[in-house]
Amino acid sequence: MSHHDVVVLGGGYAGLPAALRLARQVRDDEVSVTLVTAFPDFVERPRLHQVAAGQRIRAVPVADYLDGTAVRPVIGAATAIDPAARTVTVGRDGTRRFIHYDTLVYALGSNVDLAAVPGAARHAYGLVGTDAAAEVRTRLTALAGRTGRVAVCGGGMTGIEIAAEVAESQPGLDVVLVSGSAPGGWLSGRAQRHLARTFAALGVTVRTGRRVREVEHGALVLDQGDRVGFDLCLWAGGFRVPELARAGGLAVNDEGRALVDGTLRSVSHPDVYVIGDAAAVPGSWGAQLAMGCRTGGFTAPAAADAIAARLTGREAAPFHYRYFHECISLGRRHGLVQFLDADGSPKDRILTGRAAIAYKNATLNGAKLFFRHPGPVTARRRRVTASAAPARRLS
Ligand SMILES: Cc1cc2nc3c(=O)[nH]c(=O)nc-3n(C[C@H](O)[C@H](O)[C@H](O)COP(=O)(O)OP(=O)(O)OC[C@H]3O[C@@H](n4cnc5c(N)ncnc54)[C@H](O)[C@@H]3O)c2cc1C
């Protein structure tokens, strides 16, 4: 068996633990694990609204998590994958390199979709990363002390969290949340009532039932042509996955999420595993898991174990998941934990207030603890078997 190269693309909630867990189960003289990721620091996306609101969130370098492991980091942006040649193109500082793989783990996540309506990319800010969150913080600081309006577009979890955080940190500003459907409309009745009370207490105004057609300089244009003026617009109208999977020829669904089997393997390319937001993972919940670190994080160990099993001559176990909770921060004094049935439907049971904030913090810190202890608890570095020769594309 020749040396086997595993390349993990994306060092986020799915890619980072997948690389770390796989490296614990194979011998590094037989299998190399390379993690390609765009930024030197781990981006804690679920805390970007806190960064935007002016809170200090300690950044942890990806290298810290890899220290003492056999995972080799490459900092750079993947710009293309070529499944036929089994290469990934990675760019950094104007240079370009090609990295070979035998097995690819595609974990490039998703990002705020600023292309959703005309003008959003130009006149609105999306929390697409640490730099964007810092830019929003600067803009909010400049507005503080004046009367001004912040329009938040999108009544999903991200829009709700941003609106609450901004309203709490800048009580002098008028925060309006504009959403086609009721914010948090998927939550239980109890949770929705709690959300409405909290928004009222924080001074967030909700304009619902109207979609944003366009974003202009200083104003949202709604579907019937009326306008909502703003001094700062924050776009949270949904996530979109990178185009690399589709462009590389992987089978994807209409949203561009890669189609995978029960072991997270691409249905078109058996040497490619797709995890996290980038994957459309089928199961008892339907055609795809909801995006989120609470879901995507669980695909990491399953993919790592499946790759290790196949390389070492064992059968890969199928991915199992059950929805359990959804944790929503509503500023630093309020929060909402919605407990879920296994299929993702909301239970009547919720947790609110500071207990919910503590619960959410514990969940996010737990994810980072998992990077330090990615398992398996009794990891055994087995030998690669001759039968683990790289698989070819399914025709
Ligand atoms: C403001 C906000 C709040 C959120 N709150 C929650 C929450 O409370 N709960 C929850 O479950 N989810 C929440 N999410 C969503 C959650 O952050 C994502 O669903 C989760 O991060 C997905 O994990 P992932 O590993 O698939 O992608 P990511 O964590 O985004 O990781 C993708 C990685 O790939 C890297 N990357 C991307 N493109 C390239 C490239 N071309 N080349 C190299 N590297 C690349 C990125 O830099 C990143 O490191 C929130 C998101 C935002 C923006």
Short mmCIF file of C-alpha atoms and ligand atoms in Angstrom, two decimals:
data_model
loop_
_atom_site.label_atom_id
_atom_site.label_comp_id
_atom_site.label_asym_id
_atom_site.label_seq_id
_atom_site.Cartn_x
_atom_site.Cartn_y
_atom_site.Cartn_z
CA MET A 1 0.00 0.00 0.00
CA SER A 2 1.50 3.33 -1.02
CA HIS A 3 1.23 6.41 1.14
CA HIS A 4 -2.33 7.75 1.41
CA ASP A 5 -2.96 11.51 1.41
CA VAL A 6 -6.07 12.82 3.11
CA VAL A 7 -6.80 16.50 2.56
CA VAL A 8 -9.43 18.22 4.69
CA LEU A 9 -10.74 21.47 3.19
CA GLY A 10 -12.04 23.96 5.74
CA GLY A 11 -11.00 24.32 9.39
CA GLY A 12 -14.40 25.12 10.88
CA TYR A 13 -16.79 23.26 13.16
CA ALA A 14 -16.78 20.20 10.92
CA GLY A 15 -13.37 20.14 9.19
CA LEU A 16 -11.14 20.81 12.19
CA PRO A 17 -12.39 17.96 14.43
CA ALA A 18 -12.61 15.62 11.43
CA ALA A 19 -8.89 16.12 10.68
CA LEU A 20 -7.91 15.75 14.34
CA ARG A 21 -9.98 12.65 14.92
CA LEU A 22 -8.83 10.91 11.78
CA ALA A 23 -5.17 11.56 12.59
CA ARG A 24 -5.62 9.76 15.91
CA GLN A 25 -6.68 6.56 14.16
CA VAL A 26 -4.05 6.10 11.46
CA ARG A 27 -0.26 5.84 11.37
CA ASP A 28 1.37 9.02 10.11
CA ASP A 29 4.02 7.07 8.20
CA GLU A 30 1.16 5.58 6.14
CA VAL A 31 -1.46 8.32 6.03
CA SER A 32 -0.89 12.07 5.94
CA VAL A 33 -3.66 14.40 7.06
CA THR A 34 -3.48 17.97 5.73
CA LEU A 35 -5.92 20.68 6.81
CA VAL A 36 -6.36 23.50 4.30
CA THR A 37 -8.14 26.51 5.73
CA ALA A 38 -8.49 30.13 4.77
CA PHE A 39 -7.60 31.88 8.03
CA PRO A 40 -4.92 31.29 10.68
CA ASP A 41 -7.47 31.73 13.52
CA PHE A 42 -10.47 29.51 14.14
CA VAL A 43 -13.58 31.56 13.27
CA GLU A 44 -16.20 31.12 15.97
CA ARG A 45 -19.08 32.08 13.71
CA PRO A 46 -21.85 31.74 16.33
CA ARG A 47 -20.16 34.55 18.27
CA LEU A 48 -19.68 36.98 15.38
CA HIS A 49 -22.72 39.02 16.42
CA GLN A 50 -21.06 39.45 19.82
CA VAL A 51 -17.90 40.71 18.09
CA ALA A 52 -20.06 43.11 16.06
CA ALA A 53 -21.67 44.39 19.28
CA GLY A 54 -18.24 45.24 20.69
CA GLN A 55 -17.50 42.24 22.91
CA ARG A 56 -13.98 40.84 23.05
CA ILE A 57 -13.93 37.22 21.94
CA ARG A 58 -10.55 35.54 22.25
CA ALA A 59 -9.37 34.19 18.92
CA VAL A 60 -7.64 30.80 19.01
CA PRO A 61 -5.16 30.02 16.22
CA VAL A 62 -5.94 26.82 14.31
CA ALA A 63 -2.28 25.91 14.93
CA ASP A 64 -2.99 25.75 18.69
CA TYR A 65 -5.52 22.99 18.14
CA LEU A 66 -3.14 21.12 15.82
CA ASP A 67 -0.15 21.45 18.12
CA GLY A 68 1.18 18.00 19.06
CA THR A 69 -0.95 16.22 16.46
CA ALA A 70 0.03 14.78 13.09
CA VAL A 71 -2.28 17.14 11.17
CA ARG A 72 -0.36 19.44 8.82
CA PRO A 73 -1.88 22.91 8.37
CA VAL A 74 -1.95 24.81 5.09
CA ILE A 75 -3.34 28.35 5.39
CA GLY A 76 -4.82 29.45 2.09
CA ALA A 77 -8.03 29.64 0.12
CA ALA A 78 -9.06 26.64 -1.95
CA THR A 79 -10.13 27.98 -5.32
CA ALA A 80 -10.87 24.74 -7.19
CA ILE A 81 -11.08 20.99 -6.79
CA ASP A 82 -10.31 18.61 -9.63
CA PRO A 83 -11.68 15.18 -8.72
CA ALA A 84 -10.33 13.59 -11.91
CA ALA A 85 -6.74 14.65 -11.17
CA ARG A 86 -7.36 14.43 -7.41
CA THR A 87 -6.00 17.87 -6.74
CA VAL A 88 -7.07 20.97 -4.88
CA THR A 89 -5.89 24.40 -5.99
CA VAL A 90 -4.95 26.62 -3.07
CA GLY A 91 -4.09 30.29 -3.33
CA ARG A 92 -2.34 32.58 -0.89
CA ASP A 93 -0.71 36.02 -1.29
CA GLY A 94 -0.92 35.84 -5.07
CA THR A 95 0.66 32.38 -5.29
CA ARG A 96 -1.07 29.19 -6.32
CA ARG A 97 -0.29 25.59 -5.48
CA PHE A 98 -1.82 22.22 -6.23
CA ILE A 99 -2.28 19.72 -3.42
CA HIS A 100 -2.79 16.06 -4.24
CA TYR A 101 -5.27 13.91 -2.32
CA ASP A 102 -6.32 10.29 -2.27
CA THR A 103 -9.24 11.09 0.02
CA LEU A 104 -10.77 14.55 0.23
CA VAL A 105 -12.91 15.82 3.10
CA TYR A 106 -14.83 18.82 1.84
CA ALA A 107 -15.90 21.03 4.78
CA LEU A 108 -16.01 24.56 3.39
CA GLY A 109 -19.18 25.43 5.29
CA SER A 110 -21.51 28.19 4.18
CA ASN A 111 -21.72 31.92 4.48
CA VAL A 112 -24.22 34.76 4.63
CA ASP A 113 -25.81 35.08 1.20
CA LEU A 114 -25.25 38.70 0.24
CA ALA A 115 -26.25 37.91 -3.35
CA ALA A 116 -29.82 37.10 -2.30
CA VAL A 117 -31.28 40.47 -3.35
CA PRO A 118 -29.89 43.30 -5.49
CA GLY A 119 -27.92 45.86 -3.54
CA ALA A 120 -27.35 43.78 -0.40
CA ALA A 121 -23.67 43.19 -1.14
CA ARG A 122 -23.15 46.91 -1.74
CA HIS A 123 -25.30 48.59 0.89
CA ALA A 124 -25.62 46.00 3.68
CA TYR A 125 -23.18 44.20 5.92
CA GLY A 126 -23.22 40.47 6.50
CA LEU A 127 -21.38 38.77 9.35
CA VAL A 128 -19.31 36.80 6.86
CA GLY A 129 -16.21 36.65 9.05
CA THR A 130 -14.17 38.32 11.75
CA ASP A 131 -13.18 41.30 9.60
CA ALA A 132 -16.79 41.98 8.60
CA ALA A 133 -17.91 41.74 12.25
CA ALA A 134 -15.17 44.21 13.23
CA GLU A 135 -16.32 46.56 10.47
CA VAL A 136 -19.89 46.42 11.78
CA ARG A 137 -18.58 47.16 15.28
CA THR A 138 -16.83 50.27 13.95
CA ARG A 139 -20.00 51.42 12.20
CA LEU A 140 -22.12 50.81 15.30
CA THR A 141 -19.65 52.72 17.47
CA ALA A 142 -19.84 55.63 15.05
CA LEU A 143 -23.65 55.60 15.30
CA ALA A 144 -23.73 55.31 19.10
CA GLY A 145 -24.83 58.46 20.86
CA ARG A 146 -26.89 59.63 17.88
CA THR A 147 -30.38 58.60 17.03
CA GLY A 148 -30.07 56.22 14.16
CA ARG A 149 -31.75 53.15 12.77
CA VAL A 150 -30.24 49.72 12.30
CA ALA A 151 -32.23 47.49 9.97
CA VAL A 152 -31.67 43.76 10.36
CA CYS A 153 -33.00 41.70 7.44
CA GLY A 154 -33.96 38.11 8.15
CA GLY A 155 -36.09 36.47 10.83
CA GLY A 156 -34.03 33.29 11.12
CA MET A 157 -31.79 32.49 14.02
CA THR A 158 -28.94 34.73 12.84
CA GLY A 159 -31.17 37.76 12.30
CA ILE A 160 -32.82 37.30 15.69
CA GLU A 161 -29.46 37.02 17.48
CA ILE A 162 -27.99 40.07 15.72
CA ALA A 163 -31.06 42.26 16.34
CA ALA A 164 -31.13 41.40 20.05
CA GLU A 165 -27.39 41.86 20.52
CA VAL A 166 -27.32 45.25 18.78
CA ALA A 167 -30.42 46.50 20.63
CA GLU A 168 -28.97 45.51 23.98
CA SER A 169 -25.52 46.99 23.36
CA GLN A 170 -26.76 50.22 21.71
CA PRO A 171 -30.03 51.10 23.50
CA GLY A 172 -30.08 54.55 21.88
CA LEU A 173 -30.48 53.11 18.40
CA ASP A 174 -33.73 52.15 16.76
CA VAL A 175 -33.40 48.47 15.76
CA VAL A 176 -35.93 47.15 13.26
CA LEU A 177 -36.05 43.50 12.19
CA VAL A 178 -37.58 43.03 8.74
CA SER A 179 -38.67 39.52 7.84
CA GLY A 180 -40.93 37.86 5.30
CA SER A 181 -42.20 35.39 7.89
CA ALA A 182 -42.55 35.78 11.64
CA PRO A 183 -39.12 35.76 13.32
CA GLY A 184 -38.62 32.38 14.93
CA GLY A 185 -41.82 31.11 13.31
CA TRP A 186 -40.52 27.53 13.55
CA LEU A 187 -40.29 27.72 17.37
CA SER A 188 -42.94 26.49 19.80
CA GLY A 189 -45.73 28.90 20.79
CA ARG A 190 -44.13 29.40 24.23
CA ALA A 191 -40.78 30.21 22.66
CA GLN A 192 -42.34 32.65 20.19
CA ARG A 193 -44.14 34.46 22.99
CA HIS A 194 -40.89 34.68 24.95
CA LEU A 195 -39.11 36.03 21.89
CA ALA A 196 -41.80 38.70 21.35
CA ARG A 197 -41.58 39.78 25.02
CA THR A 198 -37.78 39.95 24.88
CA PHE A 199 -37.79 41.97 21.67
CA ALA A 200 -40.29 44.37 23.25
CA ALA A 201 -38.10 44.72 26.36
CA LEU A 202 -35.01 45.36 24.21
CA GLY A 203 -36.85 47.80 21.96
CA VAL A 204 -36.57 45.74 18.76
CA THR A 205 -39.38 46.58 16.34
CA VAL A 206 -40.49 43.75 14.06
CA ARG A 207 -41.83 44.33 10.55
CA THR A 208 -43.07 41.04 9.30
CA GLY A 209 -45.02 39.74 6.30
CA ARG A 210 -42.97 41.80 3.86
CA ARG A 211 -39.99 40.69 1.84
CA VAL A 212 -37.06 42.91 0.99
CA ARG A 213 -36.88 43.34 -2.77
CA GLU A 214 -33.76 45.46 -2.93
CA VAL A 215 -31.30 47.30 -0.73
CA GLU A 216 -30.53 50.87 -1.75
CA HIS A 217 -28.19 53.38 -0.20
CA GLY A 218 -29.89 54.15 3.14
CA ALA A 219 -33.15 52.28 2.47
CA LEU A 220 -34.70 48.84 2.07
CA VAL A 221 -37.19 48.55 -0.77
CA LEU A 222 -39.97 46.17 0.26
CA ASP A 223 -42.00 43.97 -2.08
CA GLN A 224 -44.78 46.54 -2.55
CA GLY A 225 -42.33 49.33 -3.26
CA ASP A 226 -42.43 51.05 0.14
CA ARG A 227 -39.15 51.89 1.84
CA VAL A 228 -37.62 51.45 5.28
CA GLY A 229 -34.78 53.90 5.87
CA PHE A 230 -31.66 52.90 7.77
CA ASP A 231 -28.31 54.22 8.90
CA LEU A 232 -26.85 50.71 8.97
CA CYS A 233 -28.22 47.57 7.37
CA LEU A 234 -27.25 44.09 8.56
CA TRP A 235 -28.13 41.30 6.17
CA ALA A 236 -29.11 37.92 7.62
CA GLY A 237 -31.30 36.57 4.85
CA GLY A 238 -29.88 33.04 4.81
CA PHE A 239 -26.71 31.10 4.09
CA ARG A 240 -25.23 29.96 0.80
CA VAL A 241 -22.57 27.29 0.25
CA PRO A 242 -19.41 27.87 -1.85
CA GLU A 243 -19.54 26.91 -5.52
CA LEU A 244 -16.45 24.69 -5.45
CA ALA A 245 -18.34 21.41 -5.05
CA ARG A 246 -20.66 22.09 -7.98
CA ALA A 247 -17.86 23.52 -10.12
CA GLY A 248 -15.74 20.44 -9.39
CA GLY A 249 -18.51 18.18 -10.66
CA LEU A 250 -19.69 16.72 -7.34
CA ALA A 251 -23.37 15.82 -7.27
CA VAL A 252 -25.15 18.66 -5.48
CA ASN A 253 -28.75 19.66 -4.78
CA ASP A 254 -30.43 22.90 -5.91
CA GLU A 255 -28.78 24.83 -3.06
CA GLY A 256 -25.33 23.53 -4.04
CA ARG A 257 -25.01 21.28 -0.97
CA ALA A 258 -23.24 18.04 -1.91
CA LEU A 259 -25.29 14.86 -1.93
CA VAL A 260 -23.81 12.23 0.36
CA ASP A 261 -24.61 8.69 1.42
CA GLY A 262 -25.17 7.45 4.97
CA THR A 263 -21.44 7.53 5.66
CA LEU A 264 -21.03 11.16 4.43
CA ARG A 265 -19.40 10.07 1.18
CA SER A 266 -20.22 11.95 -2.02
CA VAL A 267 -22.74 9.96 -4.04
CA SER A 268 -20.81 10.80 -7.22
CA HIS A 269 -17.20 10.61 -5.96
CA PRO A 270 -16.46 7.87 -3.40
CA ASP A 271 -13.06 9.35 -2.56
CA VAL A 272 -14.69 12.60 -1.40
CA TYR A 273 -16.47 13.01 1.94
CA VAL A 274 -18.58 16.11 2.54
CA ILE A 275 -19.46 17.31 6.02
CA GLY A 276 -20.92 20.32 7.85
CA ASP A 277 -23.08 22.94 6.14
CA ALA A 278 -21.65 22.00 2.71
CA ALA A 279 -23.36 18.58 2.78
CA ALA A 280 -26.97 17.61 2.22
CA VAL A 281 -27.08 14.77 4.73
CA PRO A 282 -30.17 12.58 4.34
CA GLY A 283 -31.80 10.76 7.23
CA SER A 284 -34.97 10.32 9.22
CA TRP A 285 -35.18 14.15 9.31
CA GLY A 286 -35.55 14.37 5.52
CA ALA A 287 -33.30 15.18 2.55
CA GLN A 288 -30.87 17.37 4.46
CA LEU A 289 -29.89 18.28 7.99
CA ALA A 290 -30.35 21.93 8.97
CA MET A 291 -27.16 23.98 8.76
CA GLY A 292 -25.51 24.73 12.09
CA CYS A 293 -22.58 23.81 14.27
CA ARG A 294 -25.02 21.83 16.40
CA THR A 295 -25.65 19.57 13.40
CA GLY A 296 -22.50 19.86 11.27
CA GLY A 297 -20.18 19.24 14.20
CA PHE A 298 -21.62 15.74 14.53
CA THR A 299 -20.84 14.86 10.93
CA ALA A 300 -17.10 15.26 11.66
CA PRO A 301 -16.52 12.20 13.86
CA ALA A 302 -18.73 10.06 11.62
CA ALA A 303 -16.71 10.94 8.51
CA ALA A 304 -13.35 10.59 10.27
CA ASP A 305 -14.33 7.16 11.60
CA ALA A 306 -15.69 6.05 8.22
CA ILE A 307 -12.42 7.02 6.48
CA ALA A 308 -10.30 5.34 9.16
CA ALA A 309 -12.46 2.21 8.99
CA ARG A 310 -12.25 1.91 5.21
CA LEU A 311 -8.50 2.54 5.16
CA THR A 312 -7.92 -0.13 7.78
CA GLY A 313 -10.16 -2.79 6.31
CA ARG A 314 -13.25 -2.39 8.46
CA GLU A 315 -16.82 -1.53 7.64
CA ALA A 316 -17.83 2.13 7.95
CA ALA A 317 -20.64 2.77 10.42
CA PRO A 318 -23.55 4.92 9.23
CA PHE A 319 -24.05 8.46 10.53
CA HIS A 320 -26.61 8.82 13.33
CA TYR A 321 -28.11 12.05 14.55
CA ARG A 322 -31.12 13.22 16.47
CA TYR A 323 -32.13 16.82 16.91
CA PHE A 324 -32.06 17.85 20.54
CA HIS A 325 -32.00 21.61 21.00
CA GLU A 326 -31.58 24.97 19.37
CA CYS A 327 -29.79 27.63 21.41
CA ILE A 328 -30.52 31.27 20.62
CA SER A 329 -28.81 34.16 22.35
CA LEU A 330 -30.88 37.31 22.84
CA GLY A 331 -28.15 39.64 24.01
CA ARG A 332 -26.16 38.87 27.14
CA ARG A 333 -29.05 38.91 29.66
CA HIS A 334 -31.61 36.90 27.73
CA GLY A 335 -31.55 33.69 25.79
CA LEU A 336 -33.78 30.93 24.55
CA VAL A 337 -33.14 27.22 24.35
CA GLN A 338 -35.77 25.40 22.33
CA PHE A 339 -35.74 21.66 22.96
CA LEU A 340 -36.57 19.57 19.91
CA ASP A 341 -38.02 16.19 19.04
CA ALA A 342 -35.72 13.81 17.17
CA ASP A 343 -37.11 14.98 13.82
CA GLY A 344 -36.41 18.64 14.62
CA SER A 345 -39.94 19.72 15.55
CA PRO A 346 -40.14 21.93 18.65
CA LYS A 347 -41.20 20.55 22.01
CA ASP A 348 -43.17 22.71 24.41
CA ARG A 349 -40.09 22.71 26.68
CA ILE A 350 -37.86 25.79 26.61
CA LEU A 351 -35.21 27.41 28.77
CA THR A 352 -34.96 31.19 29.05
CA GLY A 353 -33.00 34.02 30.66
CA ARG A 354 -29.48 33.69 32.00
CA ALA A 355 -29.85 29.91 32.31
CA ALA A 356 -30.30 29.80 28.53
CA ILE A 357 -27.24 32.02 28.00
CA ALA A 358 -25.17 29.75 30.27
CA TYR A 359 -26.49 26.71 28.39
CA LYS A 360 -25.54 28.21 25.03
CA ASN A 361 -22.08 29.20 26.26
CA ALA A 362 -21.54 25.67 27.55
CA THR A 363 -22.57 24.27 24.16
CA LEU A 364 -20.19 26.53 22.22
CA ASN A 365 -17.35 25.92 24.66
CA GLY A 366 -18.11 22.20 24.46
CA ALA A 367 -17.54 22.32 20.70
CA LYS A 368 -14.08 23.81 21.26
CA LEU A 369 -13.35 21.25 23.98
CA PHE A 370 -14.12 18.61 21.38
CA PHE A 371 -11.30 20.02 19.20
CA ARG A 372 -8.90 19.33 22.10
CA HIS A 373 -10.35 15.87 22.71
CA PRO A 374 -11.71 14.72 19.35
CA GLY A 375 -11.87 11.05 20.31
CA PRO A 376 -12.32 8.21 19.85
CA VAL A 377 -11.76 7.66 23.57
CA THR A 378 -9.66 4.57 22.93
CA ALA A 379 -8.06 5.56 19.63
CA ARG A 380 -6.01 2.82 18.01
CA ARG A 381 -3.66 3.56 15.12
CA ARG A 382 -4.33 0.59 12.88
CA ARG A 383 -2.32 -0.35 9.80
CA VAL A 384 -3.67 0.57 6.41
CA THR A 385 -4.74 -2.52 4.46
CA ALA A 386 -3.77 -3.21 0.86
CA SER A 387 -7.45 -3.30 -0.11
CA ALA A 388 -7.73 0.40 0.79
CA ALA A 389 -6.45 1.44 -2.62
CA PRO A 390 -7.97 4.78 -3.64
CA ALA A 391 -11.43 4.38 -5.14
CA ARG A 392 -12.27 5.88 -8.52
CA ARG A 393 -15.21 8.06 -9.53
CA LEU A 394 -18.55 6.30 -9.86
CA SER A 395 -19.76 6.45 -13.41
C1 LIG B 1 -23.79 35.22 13.35
C2 LIG B 1 -23.94 33.72 13.30
C3 LIG B 1 -24.49 33.05 14.39
C4 LIG B 1 -24.65 31.66 14.34
N1 LIG B 1 -25.18 31.03 15.44
C5 LIG B 1 -25.31 29.68 15.42
C6 LIG B 1 -25.81 28.98 16.56
O1 LIG B 1 -26.14 29.60 17.57
N2 LIG B 1 -25.93 27.64 16.49
C7 LIG B 1 -25.58 26.93 15.37
O2 LIG B 1 -25.71 25.70 15.35
N3 LIG B 1 -25.09 27.55 14.28
C8 LIG B 1 -24.95 28.91 14.28
N4 LIG B 1 -24.43 29.54 13.19
C9 LIG B 1 -24.09 28.73 12.02
C10 LIG B 1 -22.78 28.00 12.23
O3 LIG B 1 -21.75 28.91 12.53
C11 LIG B 1 -22.43 27.21 10.97
O4 LIG B 1 -23.53 26.44 10.59
C12 LIG B 1 -21.22 26.31 11.24
O5 LIG B 1 -20.09 27.12 11.46
C13 LIG B 1 -21.02 25.33 10.09
O6 LIG B 1 -19.86 24.56 10.30
P1 LIG B 1 -18.96 24.17 9.05
O7 LIG B 1 -17.74 23.50 9.59
O8 LIG B 1 -19.76 23.48 8.04
O9 LIG B 1 -18.55 25.58 8.42
P2 LIG B 1 -17.64 26.72 9.08
O10 LIG B 1 -17.61 26.64 10.54
O11 LIG B 1 -18.07 27.99 8.44
O12 LIG B 1 -16.21 26.32 8.55
C14 LIG B 1 -15.84 26.44 7.21
C15 LIG B 1 -14.35 26.68 7.19
O13 LIG B 1 -13.90 26.67 5.86
C16 LIG B 1 -13.08 27.80 5.64
N5 LIG B 1 -13.20 28.13 4.24
C17 LIG B 1 -14.28 28.58 3.57
N6 LIG B 1 -14.00 28.71 2.26
C18 LIG B 1 -12.72 28.33 2.11
C19 LIG B 1 -11.85 28.19 1.00
N7 LIG B 1 -12.25 28.49 -0.23
N8 LIG B 1 -10.59 27.74 1.21
C20 LIG B 1 -10.17 27.40 2.45
N9 LIG B 1 -10.95 27.50 3.54
C21 LIG B 1 -12.20 27.95 3.37
C22 LIG B 1 -13.64 28.87 6.56
O14 LIG B 1 -12.70 29.89 6.79
C23 LIG B 1 -13.96 28.03 7.79
O15 LIG B 1 -12.83 27.85 8.57
C24 LIG B 1 -24.24 30.92 13.20
C25 LIG B 1 -23.66 31.59 12.11
C26 LIG B 1 -23.50 32.98 12.15
C27 LIG B 1 -22.87 33.69 10.98
#
